[in-house]
mmCIF file of C-alpha atoms in Angstrom:
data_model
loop_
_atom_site.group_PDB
_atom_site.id
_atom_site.type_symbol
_atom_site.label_atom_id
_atom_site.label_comp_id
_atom_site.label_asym_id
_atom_site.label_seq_id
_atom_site.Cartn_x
_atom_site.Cartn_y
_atom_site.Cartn_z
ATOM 1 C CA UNK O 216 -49.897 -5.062 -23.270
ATOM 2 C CA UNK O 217 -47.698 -7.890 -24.558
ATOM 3 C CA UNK O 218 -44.767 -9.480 -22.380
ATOM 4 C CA UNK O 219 -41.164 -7.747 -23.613
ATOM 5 C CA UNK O 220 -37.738 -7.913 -23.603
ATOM 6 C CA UNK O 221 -35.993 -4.387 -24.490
ATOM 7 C CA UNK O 222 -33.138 -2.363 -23.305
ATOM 8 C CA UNK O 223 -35.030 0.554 -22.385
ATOM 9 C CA UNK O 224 -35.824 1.362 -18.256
ATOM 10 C CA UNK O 225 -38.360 3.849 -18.733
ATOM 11 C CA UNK O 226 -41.415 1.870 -17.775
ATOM 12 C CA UNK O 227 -42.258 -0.704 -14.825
ATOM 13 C CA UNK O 228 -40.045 -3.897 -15.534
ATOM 14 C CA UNK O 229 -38.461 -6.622 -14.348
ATOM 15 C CA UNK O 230 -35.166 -6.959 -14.484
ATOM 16 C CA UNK O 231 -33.562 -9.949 -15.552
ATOM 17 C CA UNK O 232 -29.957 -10.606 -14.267
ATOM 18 C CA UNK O 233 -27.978 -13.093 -16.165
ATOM 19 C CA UNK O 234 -24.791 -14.626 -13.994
ATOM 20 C CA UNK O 235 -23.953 -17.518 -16.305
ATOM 21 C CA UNK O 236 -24.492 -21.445 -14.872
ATOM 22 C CA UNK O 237 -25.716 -24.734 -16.019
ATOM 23 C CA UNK O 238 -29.087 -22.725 -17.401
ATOM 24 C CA UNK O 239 -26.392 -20.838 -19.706
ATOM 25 C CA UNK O 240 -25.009 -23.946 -20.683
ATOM 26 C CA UNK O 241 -24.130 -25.781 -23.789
ATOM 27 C CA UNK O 242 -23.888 -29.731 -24.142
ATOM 28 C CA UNK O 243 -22.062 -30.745 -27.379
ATOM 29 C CA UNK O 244 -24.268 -33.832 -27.586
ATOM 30 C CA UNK O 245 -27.459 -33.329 -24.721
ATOM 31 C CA UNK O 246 -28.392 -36.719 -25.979
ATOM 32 C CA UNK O 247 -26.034 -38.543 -25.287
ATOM 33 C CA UNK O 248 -24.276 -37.327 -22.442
ATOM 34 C CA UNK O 249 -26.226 -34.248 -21.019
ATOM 35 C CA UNK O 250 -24.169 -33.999 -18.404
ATOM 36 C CA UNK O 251 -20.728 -32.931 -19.997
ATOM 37 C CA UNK O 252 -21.584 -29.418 -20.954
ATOM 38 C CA UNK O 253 -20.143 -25.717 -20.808
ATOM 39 C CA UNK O 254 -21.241 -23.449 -18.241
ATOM 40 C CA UNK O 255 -22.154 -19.636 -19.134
ATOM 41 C CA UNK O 256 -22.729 -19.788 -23.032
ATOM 42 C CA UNK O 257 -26.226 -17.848 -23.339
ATOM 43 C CA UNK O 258 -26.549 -15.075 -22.674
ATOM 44 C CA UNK O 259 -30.075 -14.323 -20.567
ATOM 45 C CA UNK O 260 -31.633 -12.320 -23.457
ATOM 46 C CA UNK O 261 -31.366 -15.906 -25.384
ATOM 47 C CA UNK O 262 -32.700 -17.615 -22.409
ATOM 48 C CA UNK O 263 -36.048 -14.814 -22.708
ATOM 49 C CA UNK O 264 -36.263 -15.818 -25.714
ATOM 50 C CA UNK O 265 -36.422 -19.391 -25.503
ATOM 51 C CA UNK O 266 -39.278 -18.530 -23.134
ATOM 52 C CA UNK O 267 -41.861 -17.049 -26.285
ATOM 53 C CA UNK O 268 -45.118 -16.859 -25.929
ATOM 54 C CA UNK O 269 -45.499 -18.882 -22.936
ATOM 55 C CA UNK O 270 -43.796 -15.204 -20.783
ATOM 56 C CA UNK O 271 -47.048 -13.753 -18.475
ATOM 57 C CA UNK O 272 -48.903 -11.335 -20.377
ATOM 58 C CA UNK O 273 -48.293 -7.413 -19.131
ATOM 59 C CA UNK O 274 -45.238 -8.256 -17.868
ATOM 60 C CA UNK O 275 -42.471 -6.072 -19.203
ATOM 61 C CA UNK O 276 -39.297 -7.553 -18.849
ATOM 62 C CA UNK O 277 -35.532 -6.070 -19.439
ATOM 63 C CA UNK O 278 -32.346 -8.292 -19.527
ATOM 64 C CA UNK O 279 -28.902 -7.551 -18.165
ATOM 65 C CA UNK O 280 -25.832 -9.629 -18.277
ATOM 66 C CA UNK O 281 -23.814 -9.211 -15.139
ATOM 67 C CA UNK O 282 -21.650 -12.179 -15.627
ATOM 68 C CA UNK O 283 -21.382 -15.613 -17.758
ATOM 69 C CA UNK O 284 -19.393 -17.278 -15.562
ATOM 70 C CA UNK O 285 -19.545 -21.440 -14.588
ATOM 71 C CA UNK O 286 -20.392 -20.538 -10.622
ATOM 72 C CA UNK O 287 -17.755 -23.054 -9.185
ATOM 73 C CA UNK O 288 -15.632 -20.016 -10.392
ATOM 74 C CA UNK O 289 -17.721 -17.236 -8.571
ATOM 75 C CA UNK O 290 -15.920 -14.724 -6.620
ATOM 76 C CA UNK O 291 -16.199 -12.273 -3.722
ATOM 77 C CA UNK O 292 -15.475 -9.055 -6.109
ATOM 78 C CA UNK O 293 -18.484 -10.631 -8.548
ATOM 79 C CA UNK O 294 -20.611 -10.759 -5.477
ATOM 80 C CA UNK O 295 -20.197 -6.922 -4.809
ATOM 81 C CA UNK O 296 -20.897 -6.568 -8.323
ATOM 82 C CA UNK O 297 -24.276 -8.432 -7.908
ATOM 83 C CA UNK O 298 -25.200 -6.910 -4.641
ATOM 84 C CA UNK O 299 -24.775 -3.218 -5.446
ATOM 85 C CA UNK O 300 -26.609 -4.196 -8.710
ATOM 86 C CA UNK O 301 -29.500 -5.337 -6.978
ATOM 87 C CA UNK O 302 -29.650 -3.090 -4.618
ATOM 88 C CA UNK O 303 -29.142 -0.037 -7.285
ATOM 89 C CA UNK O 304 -32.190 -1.967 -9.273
ATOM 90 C CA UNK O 305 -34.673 -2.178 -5.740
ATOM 91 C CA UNK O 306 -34.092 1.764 -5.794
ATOM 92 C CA UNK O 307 -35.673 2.413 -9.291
ATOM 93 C CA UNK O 308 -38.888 2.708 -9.036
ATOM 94 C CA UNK O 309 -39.316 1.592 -12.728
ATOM 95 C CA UNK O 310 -37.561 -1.976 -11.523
ATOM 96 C CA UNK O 311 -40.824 -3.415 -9.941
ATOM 97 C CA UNK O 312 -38.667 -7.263 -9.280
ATOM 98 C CA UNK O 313 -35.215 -8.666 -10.039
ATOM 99 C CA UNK O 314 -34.700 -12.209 -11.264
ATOM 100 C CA UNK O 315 -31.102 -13.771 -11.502
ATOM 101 C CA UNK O 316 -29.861 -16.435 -13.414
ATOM 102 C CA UNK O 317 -27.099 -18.085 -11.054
ATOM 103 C CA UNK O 318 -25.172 -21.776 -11.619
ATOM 104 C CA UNK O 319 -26.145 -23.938 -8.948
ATOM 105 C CA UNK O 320 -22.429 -25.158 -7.310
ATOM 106 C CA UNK O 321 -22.472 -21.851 -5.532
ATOM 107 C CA UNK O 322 -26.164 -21.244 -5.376
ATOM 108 C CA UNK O 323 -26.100 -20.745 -1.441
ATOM 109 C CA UNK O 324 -23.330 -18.587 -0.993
ATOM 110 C CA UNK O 325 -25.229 -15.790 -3.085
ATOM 111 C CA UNK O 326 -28.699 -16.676 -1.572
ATOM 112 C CA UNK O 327 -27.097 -16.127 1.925
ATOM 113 C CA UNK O 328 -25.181 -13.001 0.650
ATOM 114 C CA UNK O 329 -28.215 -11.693 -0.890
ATOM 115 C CA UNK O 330 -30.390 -12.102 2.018
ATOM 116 C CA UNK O 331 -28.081 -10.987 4.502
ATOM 117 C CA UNK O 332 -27.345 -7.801 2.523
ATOM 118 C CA UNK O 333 -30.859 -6.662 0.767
ATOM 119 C CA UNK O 334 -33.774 -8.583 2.452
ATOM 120 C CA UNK O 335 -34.858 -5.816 4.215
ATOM 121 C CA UNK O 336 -34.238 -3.329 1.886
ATOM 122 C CA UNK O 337 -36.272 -5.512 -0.342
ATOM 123 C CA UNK O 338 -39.174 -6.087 1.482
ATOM 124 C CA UNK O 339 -39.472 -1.942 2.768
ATOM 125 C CA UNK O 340 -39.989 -1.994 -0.598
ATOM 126 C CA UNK O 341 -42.499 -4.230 -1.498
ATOM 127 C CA UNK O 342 -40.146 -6.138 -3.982
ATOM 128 C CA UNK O 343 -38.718 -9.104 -4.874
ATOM 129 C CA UNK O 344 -35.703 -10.583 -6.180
ATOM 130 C CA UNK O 345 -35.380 -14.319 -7.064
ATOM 131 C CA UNK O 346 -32.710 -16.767 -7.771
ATOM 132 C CA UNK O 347 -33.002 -19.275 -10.286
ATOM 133 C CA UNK O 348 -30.901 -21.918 -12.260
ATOM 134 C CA UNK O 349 -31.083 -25.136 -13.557
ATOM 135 C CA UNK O 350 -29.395 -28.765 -13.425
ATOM 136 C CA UNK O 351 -29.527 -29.178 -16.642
ATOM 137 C CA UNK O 352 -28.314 -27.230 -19.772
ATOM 138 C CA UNK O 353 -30.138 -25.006 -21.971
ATOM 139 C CA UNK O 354 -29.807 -27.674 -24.688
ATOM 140 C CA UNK O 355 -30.758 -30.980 -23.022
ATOM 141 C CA UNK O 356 -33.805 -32.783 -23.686
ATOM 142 C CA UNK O 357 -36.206 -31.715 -20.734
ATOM 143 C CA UNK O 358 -33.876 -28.907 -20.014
ATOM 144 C CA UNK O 359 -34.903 -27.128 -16.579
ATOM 145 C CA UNK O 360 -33.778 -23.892 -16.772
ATOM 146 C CA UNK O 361 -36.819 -22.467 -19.349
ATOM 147 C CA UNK O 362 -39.394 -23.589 -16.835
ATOM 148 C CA UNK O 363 -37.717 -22.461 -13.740
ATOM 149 C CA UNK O 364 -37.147 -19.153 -15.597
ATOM 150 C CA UNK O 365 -40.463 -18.948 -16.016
ATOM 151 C CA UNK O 366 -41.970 -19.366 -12.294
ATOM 152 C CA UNK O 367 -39.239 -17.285 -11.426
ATOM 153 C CA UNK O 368 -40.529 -14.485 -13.557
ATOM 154 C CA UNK O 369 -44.106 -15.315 -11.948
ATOM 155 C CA UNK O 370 -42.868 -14.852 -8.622
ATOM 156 C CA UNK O 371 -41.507 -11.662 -8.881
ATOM 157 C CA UNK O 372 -44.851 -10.406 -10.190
ATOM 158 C CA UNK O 373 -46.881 -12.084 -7.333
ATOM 159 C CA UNK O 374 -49.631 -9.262 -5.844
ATOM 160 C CA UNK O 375 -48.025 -8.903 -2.352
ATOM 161 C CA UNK O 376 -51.421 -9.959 -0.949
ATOM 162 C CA UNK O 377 -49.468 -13.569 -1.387
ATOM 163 C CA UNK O 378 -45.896 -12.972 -0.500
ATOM 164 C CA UNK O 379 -43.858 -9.976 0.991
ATOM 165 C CA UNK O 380 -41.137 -8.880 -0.434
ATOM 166 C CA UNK O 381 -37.500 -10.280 0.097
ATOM 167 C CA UNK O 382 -34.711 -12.283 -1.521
ATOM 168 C CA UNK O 383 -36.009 -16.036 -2.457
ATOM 169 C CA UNK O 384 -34.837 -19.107 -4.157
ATOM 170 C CA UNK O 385 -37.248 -20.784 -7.500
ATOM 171 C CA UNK O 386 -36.664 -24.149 -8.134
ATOM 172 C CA UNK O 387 -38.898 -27.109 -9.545
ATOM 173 C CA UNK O 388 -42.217 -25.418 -8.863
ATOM 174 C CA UNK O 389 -40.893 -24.847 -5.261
ATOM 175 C CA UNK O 390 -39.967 -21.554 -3.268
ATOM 176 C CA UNK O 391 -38.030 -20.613 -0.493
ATOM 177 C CA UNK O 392 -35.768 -18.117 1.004
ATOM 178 C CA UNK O 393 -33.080 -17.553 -0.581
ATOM 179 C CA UNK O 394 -31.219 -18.371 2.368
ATOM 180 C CA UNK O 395 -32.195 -21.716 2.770
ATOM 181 C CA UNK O 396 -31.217 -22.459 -0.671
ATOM 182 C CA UNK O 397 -28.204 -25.253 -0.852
ATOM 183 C CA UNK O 398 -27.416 -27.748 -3.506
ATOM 184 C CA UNK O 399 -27.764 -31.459 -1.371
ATOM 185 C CA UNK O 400 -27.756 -33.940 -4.753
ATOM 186 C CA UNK O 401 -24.919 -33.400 -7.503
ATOM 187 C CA UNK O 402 -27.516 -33.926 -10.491
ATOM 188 C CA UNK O 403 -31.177 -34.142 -9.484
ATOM 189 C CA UNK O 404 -33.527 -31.488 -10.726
ATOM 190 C CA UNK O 405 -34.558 -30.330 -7.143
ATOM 191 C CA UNK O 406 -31.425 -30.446 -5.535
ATOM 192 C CA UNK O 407 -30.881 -26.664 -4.795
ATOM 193 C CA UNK O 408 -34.119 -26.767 -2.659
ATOM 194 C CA UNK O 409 -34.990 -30.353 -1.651
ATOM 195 C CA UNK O 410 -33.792 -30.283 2.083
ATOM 196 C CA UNK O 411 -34.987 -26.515 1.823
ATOM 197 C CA UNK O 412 -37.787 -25.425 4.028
ATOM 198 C CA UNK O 413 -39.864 -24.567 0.823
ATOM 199 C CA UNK O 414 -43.545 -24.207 -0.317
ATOM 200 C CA UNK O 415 -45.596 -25.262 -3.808
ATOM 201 C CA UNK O 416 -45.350 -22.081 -5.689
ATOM 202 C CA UNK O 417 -48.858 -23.446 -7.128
ATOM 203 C CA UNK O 418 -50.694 -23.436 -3.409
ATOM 204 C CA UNK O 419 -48.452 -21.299 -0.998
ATOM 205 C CA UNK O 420 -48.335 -23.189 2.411
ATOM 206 C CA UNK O 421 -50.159 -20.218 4.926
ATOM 207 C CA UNK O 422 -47.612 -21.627 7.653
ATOM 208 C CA UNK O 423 -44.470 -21.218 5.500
ATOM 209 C CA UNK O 424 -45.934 -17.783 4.647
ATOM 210 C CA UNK O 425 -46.423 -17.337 8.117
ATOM 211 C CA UNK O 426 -42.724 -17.873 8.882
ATOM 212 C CA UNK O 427 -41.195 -16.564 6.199
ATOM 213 C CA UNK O 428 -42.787 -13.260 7.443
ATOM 214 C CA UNK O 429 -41.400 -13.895 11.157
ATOM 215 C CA UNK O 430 -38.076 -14.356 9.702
ATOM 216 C CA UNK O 431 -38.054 -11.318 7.711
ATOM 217 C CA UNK O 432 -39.362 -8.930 10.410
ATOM 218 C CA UNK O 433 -36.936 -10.767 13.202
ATOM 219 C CA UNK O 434 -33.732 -9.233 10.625
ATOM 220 C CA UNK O 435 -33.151 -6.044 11.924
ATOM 221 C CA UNK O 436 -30.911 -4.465 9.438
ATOM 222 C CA UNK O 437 -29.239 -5.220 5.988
ATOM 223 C CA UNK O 438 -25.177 -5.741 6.572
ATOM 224 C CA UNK O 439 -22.967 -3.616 4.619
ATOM 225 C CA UNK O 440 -21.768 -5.090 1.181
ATOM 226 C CA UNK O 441 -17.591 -4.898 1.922
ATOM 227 C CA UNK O 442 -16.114 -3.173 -0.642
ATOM 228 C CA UNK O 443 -14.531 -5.446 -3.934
ATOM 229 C CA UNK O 444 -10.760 -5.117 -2.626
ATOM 230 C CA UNK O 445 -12.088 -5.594 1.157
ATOM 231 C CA UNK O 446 -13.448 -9.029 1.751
ATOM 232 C CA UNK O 447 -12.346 -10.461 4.585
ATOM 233 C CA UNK O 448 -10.086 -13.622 4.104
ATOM 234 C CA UNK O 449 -11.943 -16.622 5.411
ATOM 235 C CA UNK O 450 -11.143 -20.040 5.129
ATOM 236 C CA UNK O 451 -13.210 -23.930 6.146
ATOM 237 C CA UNK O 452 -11.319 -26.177 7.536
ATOM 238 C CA UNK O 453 -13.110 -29.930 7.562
ATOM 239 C CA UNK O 454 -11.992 -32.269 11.036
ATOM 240 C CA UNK O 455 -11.213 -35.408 9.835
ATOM 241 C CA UNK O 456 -9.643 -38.341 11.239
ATOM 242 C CA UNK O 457 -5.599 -37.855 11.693
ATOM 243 C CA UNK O 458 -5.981 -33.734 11.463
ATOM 244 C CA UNK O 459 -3.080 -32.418 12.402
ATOM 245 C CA UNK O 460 -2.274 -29.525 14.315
ATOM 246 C CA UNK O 461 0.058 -28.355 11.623
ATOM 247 C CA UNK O 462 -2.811 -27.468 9.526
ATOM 248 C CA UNK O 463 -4.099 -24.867 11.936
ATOM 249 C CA UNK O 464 -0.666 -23.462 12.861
ATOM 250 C CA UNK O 465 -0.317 -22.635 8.899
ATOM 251 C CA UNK O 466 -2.559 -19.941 8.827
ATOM 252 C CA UNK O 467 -1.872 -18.667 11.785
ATOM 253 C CA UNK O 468 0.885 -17.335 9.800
ATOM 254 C CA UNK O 469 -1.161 -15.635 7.240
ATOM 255 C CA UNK O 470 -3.227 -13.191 7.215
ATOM 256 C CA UNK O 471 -6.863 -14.929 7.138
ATOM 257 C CA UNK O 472 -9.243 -13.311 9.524
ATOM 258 C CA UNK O 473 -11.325 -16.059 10.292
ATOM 259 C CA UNK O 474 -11.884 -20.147 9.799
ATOM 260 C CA UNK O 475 -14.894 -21.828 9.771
ATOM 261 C CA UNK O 476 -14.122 -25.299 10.903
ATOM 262 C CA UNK O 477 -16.690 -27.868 9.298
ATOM 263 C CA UNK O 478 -16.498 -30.473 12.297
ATOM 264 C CA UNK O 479 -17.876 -33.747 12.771
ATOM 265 C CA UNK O 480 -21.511 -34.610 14.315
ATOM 266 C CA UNK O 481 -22.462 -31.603 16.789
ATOM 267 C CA UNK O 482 -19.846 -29.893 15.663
ATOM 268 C CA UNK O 483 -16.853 -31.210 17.448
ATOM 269 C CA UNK O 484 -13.395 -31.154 16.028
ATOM 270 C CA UNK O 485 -10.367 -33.410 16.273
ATOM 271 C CA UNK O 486 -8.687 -32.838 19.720
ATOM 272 C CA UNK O 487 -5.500 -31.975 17.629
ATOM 273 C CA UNK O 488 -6.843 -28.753 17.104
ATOM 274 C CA UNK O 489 -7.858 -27.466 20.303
ATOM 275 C CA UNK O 490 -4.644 -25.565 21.356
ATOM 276 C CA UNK O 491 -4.158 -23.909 18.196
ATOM 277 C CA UNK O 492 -7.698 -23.158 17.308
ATOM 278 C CA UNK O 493 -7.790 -21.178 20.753
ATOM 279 C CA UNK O 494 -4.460 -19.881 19.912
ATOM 280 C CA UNK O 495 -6.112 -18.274 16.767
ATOM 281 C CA UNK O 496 -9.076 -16.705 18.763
ATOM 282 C CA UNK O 497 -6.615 -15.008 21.221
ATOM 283 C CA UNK O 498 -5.215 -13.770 17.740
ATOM 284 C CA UNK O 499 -8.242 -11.683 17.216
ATOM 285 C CA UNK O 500 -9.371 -14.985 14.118
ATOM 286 C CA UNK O 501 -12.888 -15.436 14.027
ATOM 287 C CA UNK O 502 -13.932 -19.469 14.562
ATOM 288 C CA UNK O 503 -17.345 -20.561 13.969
ATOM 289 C CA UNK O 504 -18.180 -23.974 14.213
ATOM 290 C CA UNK O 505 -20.268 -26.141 11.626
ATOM 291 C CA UNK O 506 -21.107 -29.387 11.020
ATOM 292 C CA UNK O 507 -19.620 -31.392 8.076
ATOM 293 C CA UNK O 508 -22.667 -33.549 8.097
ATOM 294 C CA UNK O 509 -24.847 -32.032 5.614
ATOM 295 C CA UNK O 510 -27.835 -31.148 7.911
ATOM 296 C CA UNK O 511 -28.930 -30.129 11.469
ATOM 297 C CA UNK O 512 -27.405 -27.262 13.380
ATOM 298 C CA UNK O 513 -25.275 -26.673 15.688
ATOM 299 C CA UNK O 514 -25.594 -25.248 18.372
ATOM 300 C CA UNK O 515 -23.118 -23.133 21.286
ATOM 301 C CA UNK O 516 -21.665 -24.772 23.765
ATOM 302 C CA UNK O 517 -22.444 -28.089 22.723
ATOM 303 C CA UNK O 518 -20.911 -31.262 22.439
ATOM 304 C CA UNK O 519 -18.607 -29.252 24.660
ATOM 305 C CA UNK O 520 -18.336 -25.841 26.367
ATOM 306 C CA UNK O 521 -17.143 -23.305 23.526
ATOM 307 C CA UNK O 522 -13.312 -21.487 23.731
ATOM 308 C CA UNK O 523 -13.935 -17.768 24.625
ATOM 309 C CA UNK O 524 -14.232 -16.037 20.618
ATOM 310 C CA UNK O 525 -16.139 -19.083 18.974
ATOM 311 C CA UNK O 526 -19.423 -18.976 17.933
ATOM 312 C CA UNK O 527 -21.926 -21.756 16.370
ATOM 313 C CA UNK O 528 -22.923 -21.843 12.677
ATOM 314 C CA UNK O 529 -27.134 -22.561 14.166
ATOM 315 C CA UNK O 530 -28.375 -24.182 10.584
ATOM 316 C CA UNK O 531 -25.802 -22.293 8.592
ATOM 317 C CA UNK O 532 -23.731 -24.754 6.282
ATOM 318 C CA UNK O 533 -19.905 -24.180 5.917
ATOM 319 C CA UNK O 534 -20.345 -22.034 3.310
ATOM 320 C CA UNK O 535 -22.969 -20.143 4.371
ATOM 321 C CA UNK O 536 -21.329 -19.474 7.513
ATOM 322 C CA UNK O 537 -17.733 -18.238 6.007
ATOM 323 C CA UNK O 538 -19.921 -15.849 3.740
ATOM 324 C CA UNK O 539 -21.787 -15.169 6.663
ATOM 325 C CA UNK O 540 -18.185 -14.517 8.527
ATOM 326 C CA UNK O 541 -17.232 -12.328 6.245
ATOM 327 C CA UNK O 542 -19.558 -10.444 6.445
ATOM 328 C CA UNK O 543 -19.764 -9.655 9.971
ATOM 329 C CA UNK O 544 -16.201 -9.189 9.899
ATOM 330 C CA UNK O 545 -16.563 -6.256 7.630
ATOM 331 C CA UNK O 546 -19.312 -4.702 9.502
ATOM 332 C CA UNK O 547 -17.504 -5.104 12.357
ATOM 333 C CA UNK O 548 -14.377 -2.930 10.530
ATOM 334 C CA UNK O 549 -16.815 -0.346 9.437
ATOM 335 C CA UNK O 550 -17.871 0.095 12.868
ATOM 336 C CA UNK O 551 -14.434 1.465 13.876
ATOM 337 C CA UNK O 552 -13.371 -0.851 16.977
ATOM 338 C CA UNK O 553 -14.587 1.450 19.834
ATOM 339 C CA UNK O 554 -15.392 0.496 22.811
ATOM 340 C CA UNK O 555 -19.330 0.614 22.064
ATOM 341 C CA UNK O 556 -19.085 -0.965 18.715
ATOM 342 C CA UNK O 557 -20.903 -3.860 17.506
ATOM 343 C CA UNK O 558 -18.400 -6.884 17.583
ATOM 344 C CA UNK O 559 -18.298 -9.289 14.271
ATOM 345 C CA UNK O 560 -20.444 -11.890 16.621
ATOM 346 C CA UNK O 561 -23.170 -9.179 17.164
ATOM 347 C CA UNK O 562 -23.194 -9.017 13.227
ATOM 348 C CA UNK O 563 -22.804 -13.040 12.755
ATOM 349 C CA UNK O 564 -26.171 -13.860 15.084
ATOM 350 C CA UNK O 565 -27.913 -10.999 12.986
ATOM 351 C CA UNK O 566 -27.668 -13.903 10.104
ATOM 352 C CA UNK O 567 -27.325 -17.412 11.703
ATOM 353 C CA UNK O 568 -29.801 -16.946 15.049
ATOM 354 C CA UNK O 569 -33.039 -16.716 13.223
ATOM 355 C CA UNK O 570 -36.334 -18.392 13.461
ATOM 356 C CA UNK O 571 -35.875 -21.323 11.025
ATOM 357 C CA UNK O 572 -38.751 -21.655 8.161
ATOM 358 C CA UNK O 573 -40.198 -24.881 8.504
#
């Protein structure tokens, strides 16, 4: 049977969900300059067919636009939009993987989201869902995107004798979790995965594999997707030198529900903040801690002893760890407060204390 793109769900498929990004994109002259380009102007059954004949043979393959968005725009109510989506998608038992076309600027927010909210679903299933995107536009000579697409595709269909299923990351002939994935390099072609503990899609690593399957069975549960109107308001806050304490007090006076402060080496922040960071945790405001560094993790209690109601980011990145924080926050809502409840730390360490991939 020949590789196809219809509209039809009746049979085993792939689905292909198109978000928009740089592998959407349109340079007016690649060129020259292919650099200076639109985001999110093909739509993904144009980036299929880009692909031809080179799509695996027997692979049937359906394509559904979600969004066509440039991702430095994403939002929370587009991520609920995405994760019911994919989870909907694992149900059908015609949907045998999901591949999404994402922009890259906001590439680990989603991977984290997606991971922390349909990994295990995912893998009790036997499936897989993949992100993908590319640096380049659609239209630039030695554009990205098509061949990116294309392991993408191959991944999904992998015999599970190779890989289990779960939420991964495709980039450059690399894979990874789709946690790990995190844009380090504003224009190189590996830059979503190159500090990501990854493996050659071409000759899996067996002690990747090995961990990727430690990972996935040390998640216990899938956290809730929070409703569109019901993301928790979370905000990061980068130390710096001459922070002020003014700039905590501020939202102290809103209504954000928790800060992720993106502190220097270890994780310290500028003495400034002390009083009214703790201030904010006796306020019921979730702080986590995180490094503005780039890399490493942090870890509790250190360079100092931690403030009763903080909590460490481990190898979360800022914004991992506010999506993360969100997250927990909501489960922690939908728990109900009582005295036996999960708190939103209990749901937090469910996402940032894991065995790291390496």
């Amino acid at each position: 049977m020949s590789t196809k793109t219809t509209n039809t769900s009746s049979s085993p498929h792939i689905l292909i969900l198109g978000m928009g990004g740089t592998i959407a994109g349109v340079a007016p002259n690649p060129s020259a300059n292919p650099l200076q380009y639109e985001a999110g102007q093909l739509g993904v059954d144009t980036l299929l067919s880009q692909l031809k004949s080179a799509l695996p043979e027997g692979i049937r393959l359906i394509p559904q636009q979600l969004a066509n968005i440039n991702s430095r725009n994403l939002s929370e109510e587009l991520l609920t939009q995405l994760g019911n989506a994919v989870r909907e998608s694992l149900l059908n038992p015609q949907v045998s993987g999901i591949v999404i076309t994402h922009g890259t600027d906001t590439l680990e927010e989603t991977g984290l989201f997606l991971q922390s909210t349909c990994s295990k679903l995912a893998a009790s299933l036997g499936k897989r869902v993949v992100l993908t995107g590319a640096m380049l536009p659609a239209n630039a000579p030695g554009a990205d995107g098509p061949k990116n697409l294309m392991a993408s595709i191959g991944w999904a269909a992998t015999s599970l004798d190779n890989a289990p299923g779960g939420v991964y990351g495709v980039f450059s002939g690399q894979v990874c979790l789709a946690a790990d994935l995190a844009k380090r390099h504003s224009s190189a072609l590996n830059a979503p995965i190159q500090d990501s503990p990854s493996s050659p899609m071409h000759l899996i690593n067996p002690s990747w594999l090995s961990m990727v399957r430690e990972t996935l069975a040390n998640f216990k549960a899938d956290l809730p997707i929070p409703a569109e109107d019901a993301w928790p308001w979370v905000e990061i806050l980068t130390s710096h030198a001459g922070a002020r304490e003014a700039a905590i007090a501020h939202w102290l006076k809103t209504g954000v529900r928790g800060l992720v402060v993106a502190g220097s080496g270890l994780g310290g922040f500028h003495d400034a903040w002390k009083f009214a960071l703790e201030q904010a945790a006796k306020q019921g405001i979730g702080i986590v801690r995180s490094t503005r560094t780039g890399a490493g993790p942090v870890y509790p209690n250190i360079p100092e002893q931690d403030a009763p109601g903080f909590m460490a980011s481990g190898k979360l990145s800022s914004a991992k760890a506010r999506v993360a924080l969100q997250l927990a926050l909501n489960a922690a809502d939908l728990e109900g407060g009582s005295a036996k409840s999960l708190t939103w730390q209990d749901f937090f360490a469910r996402i940032a204390v894991l065995p790291e991939v390496r």
